[in-house]
Short mmCIF file of C-alpha atoms and ligand atoms in Angstrom, two decimals:
data_model
loop_
_atom_site.label_atom_id
_atom_site.label_comp_id
_atom_site.label_asym_id
_atom_site.label_seq_id
_atom_site.Cartn_x
_atom_site.Cartn_y
_atom_site.Cartn_z
CA MET A 1 17.21 9.14 -9.13
CA ALA A 2 19.79 12.13 -9.84
CA GLY A 3 19.50 15.14 -7.86
CA PHE A 4 16.92 14.07 -5.44
CA LYS A 5 17.89 13.22 -1.89
CA GLU A 6 16.52 8.92 -1.55
CA ARG A 7 13.14 9.02 0.12
CA VAL A 8 10.25 6.22 0.62
CA PHE A 9 6.49 6.61 0.73
CA SER A 10 3.62 4.60 0.74
CA GLY A 11 0.65 4.15 2.56
CA VAL A 12 -2.42 1.39 3.53
CA GLN A 13 -6.20 2.78 3.51
CA PRO A 14 -7.52 2.15 7.26
CA THR A 15 -10.79 0.08 5.92
CA GLY A 16 -10.69 -2.14 7.78
CA ASN A 17 -9.54 -6.53 7.90
CA LEU A 18 -5.44 -5.33 7.43
CA HIS A 19 -4.67 -9.00 6.09
CA LEU A 20 -1.76 -11.01 4.39
CA GLY A 21 -1.73 -9.45 1.35
CA ASN A 22 -1.04 -5.85 2.66
CA TYR A 23 0.93 -7.50 5.10
CA LEU A 24 3.91 -9.28 2.27
CA GLY A 25 3.34 -6.81 -0.71
CA ALA A 26 3.71 -4.24 1.39
CA ILE A 27 3.90 -3.70 5.58
CA LYS A 28 6.37 -6.67 5.85
CA ARG A 29 8.51 -4.60 2.35
CA PHE A 30 8.44 -1.10 4.54
CA VAL A 31 9.84 -2.53 7.51
CA GLU A 32 12.31 -3.95 4.57
CA LEU A 33 13.35 0.06 3.16
CA GLN A 34 13.90 1.43 6.77
CA SER A 35 17.34 0.48 6.96
CA GLY A 36 20.03 3.28 5.89
CA ARG A 37 16.75 5.35 4.65
CA ASP A 38 14.57 8.30 5.42
CA CYS A 39 10.62 6.27 5.26
CA ILE A 40 7.42 8.14 5.45
CA TYR A 41 4.24 5.32 5.76
CA CYS A 42 1.42 7.53 5.99
CA VAL A 43 -3.02 6.32 6.88
CA VAL A 44 -4.50 7.19 4.34
CA ASP A 45 -7.61 8.79 5.93
CA MET A 46 -9.10 10.62 3.32
CA HIS A 47 -8.68 8.14 0.60
CA ALA A 48 -10.43 5.47 2.98
CA LEU A 49 -13.79 8.45 2.07
CA THR A 50 -13.74 7.06 -1.35
CA ALA A 51 -15.51 3.97 -1.20
CA GLN A 52 -18.22 4.57 1.01
CA LEU A 53 -18.96 7.80 3.36
CA TYR A 54 -19.98 7.05 6.53
CA GLN A 55 -17.56 4.47 8.36
CA PRO A 56 -18.62 4.34 12.15
CA ASP A 57 -15.42 2.44 12.52
CA LEU A 58 -12.92 4.64 10.81
CA ALA A 59 -11.19 6.24 13.86
CA SER A 60 -10.09 2.36 15.48
CA GLN A 61 -9.38 2.05 11.92
CA ILE A 62 -6.86 4.14 11.73
CA ARG A 63 -5.12 3.46 14.86
CA GLU A 64 -5.66 0.24 13.70
CA VAL A 65 -3.30 0.37 10.84
CA THR A 66 -0.72 2.41 12.52
CA ALA A 67 -0.82 -0.76 14.68
CA ALA A 68 -0.13 -2.65 12.00
CA PHE A 69 3.13 -0.90 11.28
CA LEU A 70 4.27 -0.68 14.72
CA ALA A 71 3.79 -3.92 15.24
CA ALA A 72 5.51 -5.52 11.86
CA GLY A 73 7.99 -3.32 13.09
CA ILE A 74 8.81 0.48 11.55
CA ASP A 75 10.54 2.58 14.39
CA PRO A 76 8.71 5.53 14.28
CA LYS A 77 11.60 6.95 16.10
CA ALA A 78 13.18 6.70 13.04
CA HIS A 79 11.02 7.45 9.83
CA ILE A 80 7.29 9.23 10.35
CA VAL A 81 4.12 7.28 10.33
CA PHE A 82 1.15 9.44 10.57
CA ASN A 83 -1.99 9.88 8.79
CA GLN A 84 -3.15 11.76 5.98
CA SER A 85 -5.82 13.71 7.38
CA GLN A 86 -3.74 16.36 9.58
CA VAL A 87 -1.71 17.58 7.13
CA SER A 88 -3.72 19.59 5.16
CA ALA A 89 -1.00 20.06 2.02
CA HIS A 90 -2.09 16.74 0.78
CA ALA A 91 -5.89 18.24 -0.61
CA GLU A 92 -3.85 21.70 -1.35
CA LEU A 93 -1.56 20.11 -4.02
CA ALA A 94 -4.05 17.51 -4.82
CA TRP A 95 -6.08 20.18 -6.36
CA ILE A 96 -2.86 21.22 -8.39
CA PHE A 97 -3.16 17.99 -9.62
CA ASN A 98 -6.89 17.74 -10.78
CA CYS A 99 -5.78 20.50 -12.92
CA VAL A 100 -2.26 18.59 -13.99
CA ALA A 101 -4.03 15.58 -14.69
CA ARG A 102 -5.71 15.06 -17.91
CA LEU A 103 -9.41 13.68 -17.75
CA GLY A 104 -7.73 10.72 -20.94
CA TRP A 105 -5.50 9.46 -18.11
CA MET A 106 -8.16 9.01 -14.95
CA ASN A 107 -10.11 7.33 -17.08
CA ARG A 108 -8.20 4.11 -18.60
CA MET A 109 -7.62 4.02 -14.41
CA THR A 110 -8.78 0.54 -13.95
CA GLN A 111 -8.88 0.65 -10.65
CA PHE A 112 -12.07 3.01 -10.94
CA LYS A 113 -13.38 1.02 -13.97
CA GLU A 114 -13.26 -1.94 -10.69
CA LYS A 115 -14.37 0.11 -7.74
CA ALA A 116 -17.16 2.27 -9.12
CA GLY A 117 -18.55 -1.11 -11.07
CA LYS A 118 -22.41 -0.65 -13.39
CA ASP A 119 -23.30 1.77 -11.33
CA ARG A 120 -21.00 4.87 -12.22
CA GLU A 121 -22.90 7.13 -12.23
CA ASN A 122 -23.22 6.90 -8.29
CA ALA A 123 -19.44 6.40 -7.81
CA SER A 124 -17.72 8.99 -5.87
CA LEU A 125 -16.32 12.39 -7.95
CA GLY A 126 -13.36 11.40 -5.06
CA LEU A 127 -13.76 7.86 -6.27
CA TYR A 128 -12.98 9.49 -9.73
CA ALA A 129 -9.72 11.54 -8.51
CA TYR A 130 -8.42 9.12 -5.65
CA PRO A 131 -5.25 8.39 -8.32
CA SER A 132 -4.65 12.45 -8.32
CA LEU A 133 -5.04 12.40 -4.51
CA MET A 134 -2.57 9.81 -4.70
CA ALA A 135 0.06 11.31 -6.16
CA ALA A 136 0.16 13.90 -4.20
CA ASP A 137 0.93 11.80 -1.35
CA ILE A 138 3.90 10.99 -2.65
CA LEU A 139 4.99 14.12 -4.63
CA LEU A 140 4.16 16.70 -1.27
CA TYR A 141 7.36 14.68 0.09
CA ARG A 142 8.78 14.26 -3.66
CA ALA A 143 9.61 10.10 -2.52
CA THR A 144 11.59 8.84 -4.38
CA HIS A 145 10.76 5.22 -4.22
CA VAL A 146 6.99 2.65 -3.27
CA PRO A 147 6.75 0.28 -2.20
CA VAL A 148 3.28 -0.77 -2.56
CA GLY A 149 1.81 -4.40 -4.75
CA GLU A 150 1.22 -5.14 -7.96
CA ASP A 151 -2.64 -3.52 -7.61
CA GLN A 152 -1.44 -0.13 -7.74
CA LYS A 153 1.12 -0.32 -10.76
CA GLN A 154 -1.15 1.90 -12.95
CA HIS A 155 -1.32 4.39 -9.88
CA LEU A 156 2.14 5.32 -9.62
CA GLU A 157 2.38 5.14 -12.87
CA LEU A 158 -0.03 8.03 -13.53
CA THR A 159 1.98 9.76 -10.73
CA ARG A 160 4.78 10.20 -13.28
CA ASP A 161 2.57 11.15 -15.95
CA ILE A 162 1.77 13.67 -12.90
CA ALA A 163 5.16 15.07 -11.73
CA SER A 164 6.68 14.87 -15.30
CA LYS A 165 3.30 17.15 -16.80
CA PHE A 166 3.92 19.65 -13.77
CA ASN A 167 7.66 19.77 -14.40
CA ASN A 168 7.48 20.46 -18.02
CA ASP A 169 4.37 23.01 -17.90
CA PHE A 170 6.21 25.10 -15.13
CA ALA A 171 9.60 24.26 -16.90
CA ALA A 172 10.44 27.71 -17.08
CA PRO A 173 9.73 29.20 -13.63
CA ILE A 174 11.37 25.57 -11.88
CA ALA A 175 14.87 26.71 -13.88
CA GLU A 176 14.73 30.42 -12.42
CA ARG A 177 14.81 28.19 -8.93
CA GLY A 178 17.53 26.87 -9.46
CA PHE A 179 15.81 22.97 -9.52
CA GLY A 180 17.92 21.73 -12.52
CA GLU A 181 16.08 17.96 -12.94
CA GLY A 182 12.33 19.24 -12.66
CA PHE A 183 10.83 20.17 -8.99
CA PHE A 184 9.38 17.01 -8.67
CA PRO A 185 11.01 13.46 -9.05
CA LEU A 186 9.85 10.63 -11.26
CA THR A 187 9.23 7.76 -8.64
CA GLU A 188 9.94 4.64 -9.07
CA PRO A 189 7.88 1.98 -7.72
CA LEU A 190 9.53 -0.85 -6.12
CA ILE A 191 6.89 -3.85 -6.40
CA GLY A 192 8.20 -7.50 -6.64
CA GLY A 193 8.95 -10.04 -4.86
CA PRO A 194 7.13 -13.54 -4.74
CA ALA A 195 3.95 -12.10 -3.21
CA ALA A 196 3.60 -9.26 -4.55
CA ARG A 197 0.01 -10.21 -5.57
CA VAL A 198 -1.02 -12.31 -3.52
CA MET A 199 -4.57 -14.35 -3.57
CA SER A 200 -7.69 -15.33 -2.66
CA LEU A 201 -8.23 -18.31 -0.97
CA ARG A 202 -10.97 -19.81 -2.09
CA ASP A 203 -10.40 -18.68 -5.55
CA GLY A 204 -7.09 -17.91 -7.36
CA SER A 205 -7.47 -15.49 -9.87
CA LYS A 206 -8.68 -12.78 -7.46
CA LYS A 207 -6.51 -10.57 -5.26
CA MET A 208 -6.93 -11.01 -1.71
CA SER A 209 -9.07 -8.06 -0.47
CA LYS A 210 -10.10 -6.33 2.57
CA SER A 211 -13.80 -6.35 0.93
CA ASP A 212 -13.98 -9.85 -0.09
CA PRO A 213 -17.87 -11.11 1.53
CA SER A 214 -16.04 -13.95 3.29
CA ASP A 215 -13.24 -14.40 5.38
CA PHE A 216 -12.86 -17.00 4.26
CA SER A 217 -10.30 -15.97 1.87
CA ARG A 218 -8.34 -13.44 3.58
CA ILE A 219 -6.14 -13.79 6.47
CA ASN A 220 -6.31 -10.94 8.70
CA LEU A 221 -3.60 -9.93 10.90
CA THR A 222 -5.30 -10.22 13.73
CA ASP A 223 -6.63 -13.84 13.62
CA ASP A 224 -5.89 -15.87 16.38
CA PRO A 225 -3.49 -19.00 15.84
CA ASP A 226 -6.15 -21.85 15.35
CA THR A 227 -8.06 -19.19 12.69
CA ILE A 228 -5.19 -19.18 10.75
CA ALA A 229 -4.95 -22.36 10.59
CA GLN A 230 -8.44 -23.24 10.33
CA LYS A 231 -8.62 -20.13 6.74
CA VAL A 232 -5.36 -22.07 5.39
CA ARG A 233 -6.58 -26.52 5.47
CA LYS A 234 -9.65 -25.05 4.26
CA ALA A 235 -7.97 -22.71 1.19
CA LYS A 236 -8.49 -24.02 -2.24
CA THR A 237 -6.47 -25.85 -3.44
CA ASP A 238 -5.84 -28.39 -6.81
CA PRO A 239 -5.66 -32.84 -7.18
CA GLU A 240 -2.15 -32.93 -8.20
CA PRO A 241 1.09 -32.33 -5.83
CA LEU A 242 3.20 -29.65 -5.99
CA PRO A 243 5.57 -29.38 -8.73
CA SER A 244 9.19 -29.15 -8.36
CA GLU A 245 9.89 -26.58 -10.32
CA GLU A 246 8.14 -22.94 -11.15
CA ALA A 247 7.27 -23.84 -14.88
CA GLY A 248 5.53 -26.44 -13.04
CA LEU A 249 3.04 -23.71 -10.67
CA ALA A 250 1.22 -22.40 -14.99
CA GLY A 251 -2.48 -22.64 -15.07
CA ARG A 252 -2.62 -23.55 -11.59
CA PRO A 253 -3.58 -20.04 -9.70
CA GLU A 254 -4.01 -21.39 -5.44
CA ALA A 255 -1.42 -23.45 -5.68
CA GLU A 256 0.77 -21.41 -7.02
CA ASN A 257 -0.71 -18.60 -4.85
CA LEU A 258 -0.10 -20.76 -1.75
CA VAL A 259 3.51 -21.29 -2.33
CA GLY A 260 4.26 -17.71 -3.40
CA ILE A 261 2.29 -16.97 0.09
CA TYR A 262 5.23 -19.58 1.86
CA ALA A 263 7.45 -17.97 -0.04
CA GLY A 264 6.75 -14.40 1.31
CA LEU A 265 6.93 -15.35 4.82
CA ALA A 266 10.22 -17.22 4.97
CA GLU A 267 11.98 -14.84 3.19
CA ARG A 268 13.10 -17.96 -0.26
CA SER A 269 11.84 -17.73 -3.55
CA LYS A 270 9.43 -20.01 -5.41
CA GLU A 271 12.22 -22.18 -6.44
CA GLU A 272 13.40 -22.00 -3.20
CA VAL A 273 10.53 -23.30 -2.08
CA LEU A 274 9.68 -26.24 -4.51
CA ARG A 275 12.70 -27.82 -4.29
CA GLU A 276 11.68 -28.70 -1.09
CA PHE A 277 8.07 -29.05 -1.16
CA GLY A 278 8.47 -30.40 -4.85
CA ASN A 279 6.08 -33.88 -4.78
CA ALA A 280 4.17 -32.67 -1.54
CA GLN A 281 0.98 -33.84 -0.90
CA PHE A 282 -1.20 -30.33 -0.18
CA SER A 283 -2.20 -31.49 3.56
CA ALA A 284 2.03 -31.89 3.97
CA PHE A 285 2.01 -28.65 2.52
CA LYS A 286 -1.11 -27.16 4.26
CA SER A 287 0.99 -27.96 7.69
CA ALA A 288 4.39 -26.35 6.97
CA LEU A 289 2.26 -23.59 5.84
CA VAL A 290 0.18 -23.31 9.33
CA ASP A 291 3.31 -23.53 11.28
CA LEU A 292 4.88 -20.63 9.53
CA SER A 293 2.57 -18.70 9.13
CA VAL A 294 1.31 -19.02 12.81
CA GLU A 295 5.20 -17.62 13.71
CA ARG A 296 5.62 -15.61 11.73
CA LEU A 297 1.87 -13.49 11.77
CA GLY A 298 1.16 -14.63 15.31
CA PRO A 299 3.27 -12.27 17.29
CA ILE A 300 2.54 -9.39 15.14
CA GLY A 301 -1.30 -10.09 15.65
CA SER A 302 -0.88 -10.13 19.38
CA GLU A 303 1.03 -6.98 19.23
CA MET A 304 -1.16 -4.91 17.38
CA LYS A 305 -3.94 -6.06 19.77
CA ARG A 306 -1.80 -4.75 22.75
CA LEU A 307 -1.21 -1.27 21.31
CA GLN A 308 -4.59 -0.88 19.92
CA ASP A 309 -5.66 -1.48 23.82
CA ASP A 310 -3.63 2.20 24.28
CA PRO A 311 -5.29 4.95 21.89
CA GLY A 312 -3.21 7.37 23.27
CA TYR A 313 0.20 6.27 22.74
CA ILE A 314 -1.52 5.19 19.07
CA GLU A 315 -2.45 9.59 19.05
CA ALA A 316 1.21 10.74 20.07
CA VAL A 317 2.77 8.53 17.77
CA LEU A 318 0.56 10.06 14.94
CA ALA A 319 0.55 14.06 15.65
CA ASP A 320 4.71 13.65 16.51
CA GLY A 321 4.53 12.09 12.68
CA ALA A 322 1.91 14.46 11.28
CA ALA A 323 4.55 17.51 13.04
CA ARG A 324 7.03 16.02 11.00
CA ALA A 325 5.84 15.82 8.33
CA ARG A 326 3.37 18.54 7.83
CA ALA A 327 6.99 20.83 8.43
CA ILE A 328 8.53 18.84 4.74
CA ALA A 329 4.98 19.64 3.01
CA ALA A 330 4.73 22.93 4.35
CA GLU A 331 8.76 23.25 2.24
CA THR A 332 7.29 22.37 -0.88
CA MET A 333 4.08 23.82 -1.22
CA ALA A 334 5.87 27.40 -0.38
CA ALA A 335 8.14 25.87 -4.09
CA VAL A 336 5.20 24.78 -5.26
CA LYS A 337 3.01 27.94 -5.43
CA ASP A 338 5.65 30.75 -6.31
CA ILE A 339 5.78 27.96 -9.25
CA VAL A 340 2.65 27.84 -10.31
CA GLY A 341 2.26 31.52 -9.20
CA PHE A 342 0.05 32.31 -6.16
CA VAL A 343 0.74 35.24 -4.76
CA ARG A 344 2.38 34.12 -0.74
CA LEU A 345 1.81 37.01 1.64
P1 TYM B 401 -4.80 -0.44 0.27
O1 TYM B 401 -4.70 0.54 1.61
O2 TYM B 401 -5.11 -1.27 -0.57
O3 TYM B 401 -3.28 -1.54 0.78
C1 TYM B 401 -2.02 -0.91 1.26
C2 TYM B 401 -1.27 -1.83 0.14
O4 TYM B 401 -1.30 -3.18 0.18
C3 TYM B 401 -1.45 -3.96 -0.73
N1 TYM B 401 -2.25 -4.97 -1.91
C4 TYM B 401 -1.27 -6.10 -1.54
N2 TYM B 401 -0.62 -6.28 -1.72
C5 TYM B 401 -0.25 -7.63 -2.27
N3 TYM B 401 -1.24 -8.62 -2.81
C6 TYM B 401 -2.51 -8.23 -2.55
N4 TYM B 401 -3.67 -9.04 -2.10
C7 TYM B 401 -2.50 -7.16 -1.82
N5 TYM B 401 -4.03 -6.38 -1.09
C8 TYM B 401 -3.49 -4.80 -1.34
C9 TYM B 401 -1.32 -3.19 -2.30
O5 TYM B 401 -0.68 -2.81 -3.07
C10 TYM B 401 -0.77 -1.29 -1.18
O6 TYM B 401 0.57 -0.87 -1.41
N6 TYM B 401 -4.08 3.34 -3.46
C11 TYM B 401 -2.93 2.87 -2.16
C12 TYM B 401 -3.40 3.48 -0.54
C13 TYM B 401 -2.24 4.86 -1.18
C14 TYM B 401 -0.72 4.64 -1.08
C15 TYM B 401 -0.62 6.41 -1.25
C16 TYM B 401 -0.19 3.54 -1.80
C17 TYM B 401 -2.82 5.91 -1.14
N7 TYM B 401 -1.87 6.76 -1.15
C18 TYM B 401 1.00 6.68 -1.69
C19 TYM B 401 0.80 4.55 -1.61
C20 TYM B 401 1.73 5.69 -1.44
C21 TYM B 401 -4.43 1.47 -1.69
O7 TYM B 401 -5.04 1.71 -1.57
O8 TYM B 401 -3.31 0.44 -1.41
#
């Protein structure tokens, strides 16, 4: 956005079982965006409480996501890596956004409906307000670009709605303080590539997810090569050979998913993958997919384990990142408080 410094922000919840969807849809793209940009990557631990309150392994899951960021190639010196709860301004700005967001907007959020399920009365208020906290995460740093998987698209639209209402409702104090274009940017989502929505290996109509009870539905970033091979070999397919063009994947969700995964890992388009594997049987394609997955994920998994054995190092990275994030957040909050009309002493 013109007038705003280009800044990338994204977050990953420390809810365990980091998987190939998180990697291809998000973390791999975080790594690619680093060059020539200012990036902030956050382990969103406050979000993790929305679904399940007490998580005995929360601290190690926070270290696990941090390890995944570092093992995948994020440079914590050139960019900022931190955990959300260490920067209390996320909660402060989220409160203001709770007053900006309208109930009608929140009621349209499909992720809340999916996560709350039938027993909506028993869902936490935090789960309902989740998208408002997510908008605060992004706008606290006035981030212009947010790389995410397809499932976060609606939350990014809500973030723009919140920014826009804040800019409009407070137009006078914003203009008085010289923020010509509005105080918050209308953040652009960066969603795309062949693996923006990786599906379950057991059911091509369901998203690959941390919470699927079947471990065979996903490839975890810490799976060893034998486990990866077993999961790929057992992945659901259909009886036809692969088509030679993308149009031939229509109505074949499992085939489309495996081709998308291959393309994401190989950094090629689905069309290119099908040019190579068109007319191949799944057995041959799966062997190639096993080799590629092990080649690309194996080193990340082993580096994650090495880093997790050194919690002191991980915590030093998070402490340094939090201090730098706090400094940016403090500037935003000071301006927000002035704009809203709070008395700052
Ligand atoms: P989370 O923790 O569920 O997932 C982290 C990232 O992984 C992507 N992702 C996928 N991409 C492709 N295929 C899949 N099957 C798949 N599953 C997950 C997600 O889209 C996400 O990019 N609300 C966010 C966390 C968040 C956030 C933020 C993100 C909180 N504040 C601010 C960006 C900016 C979430 O639950 O992601």
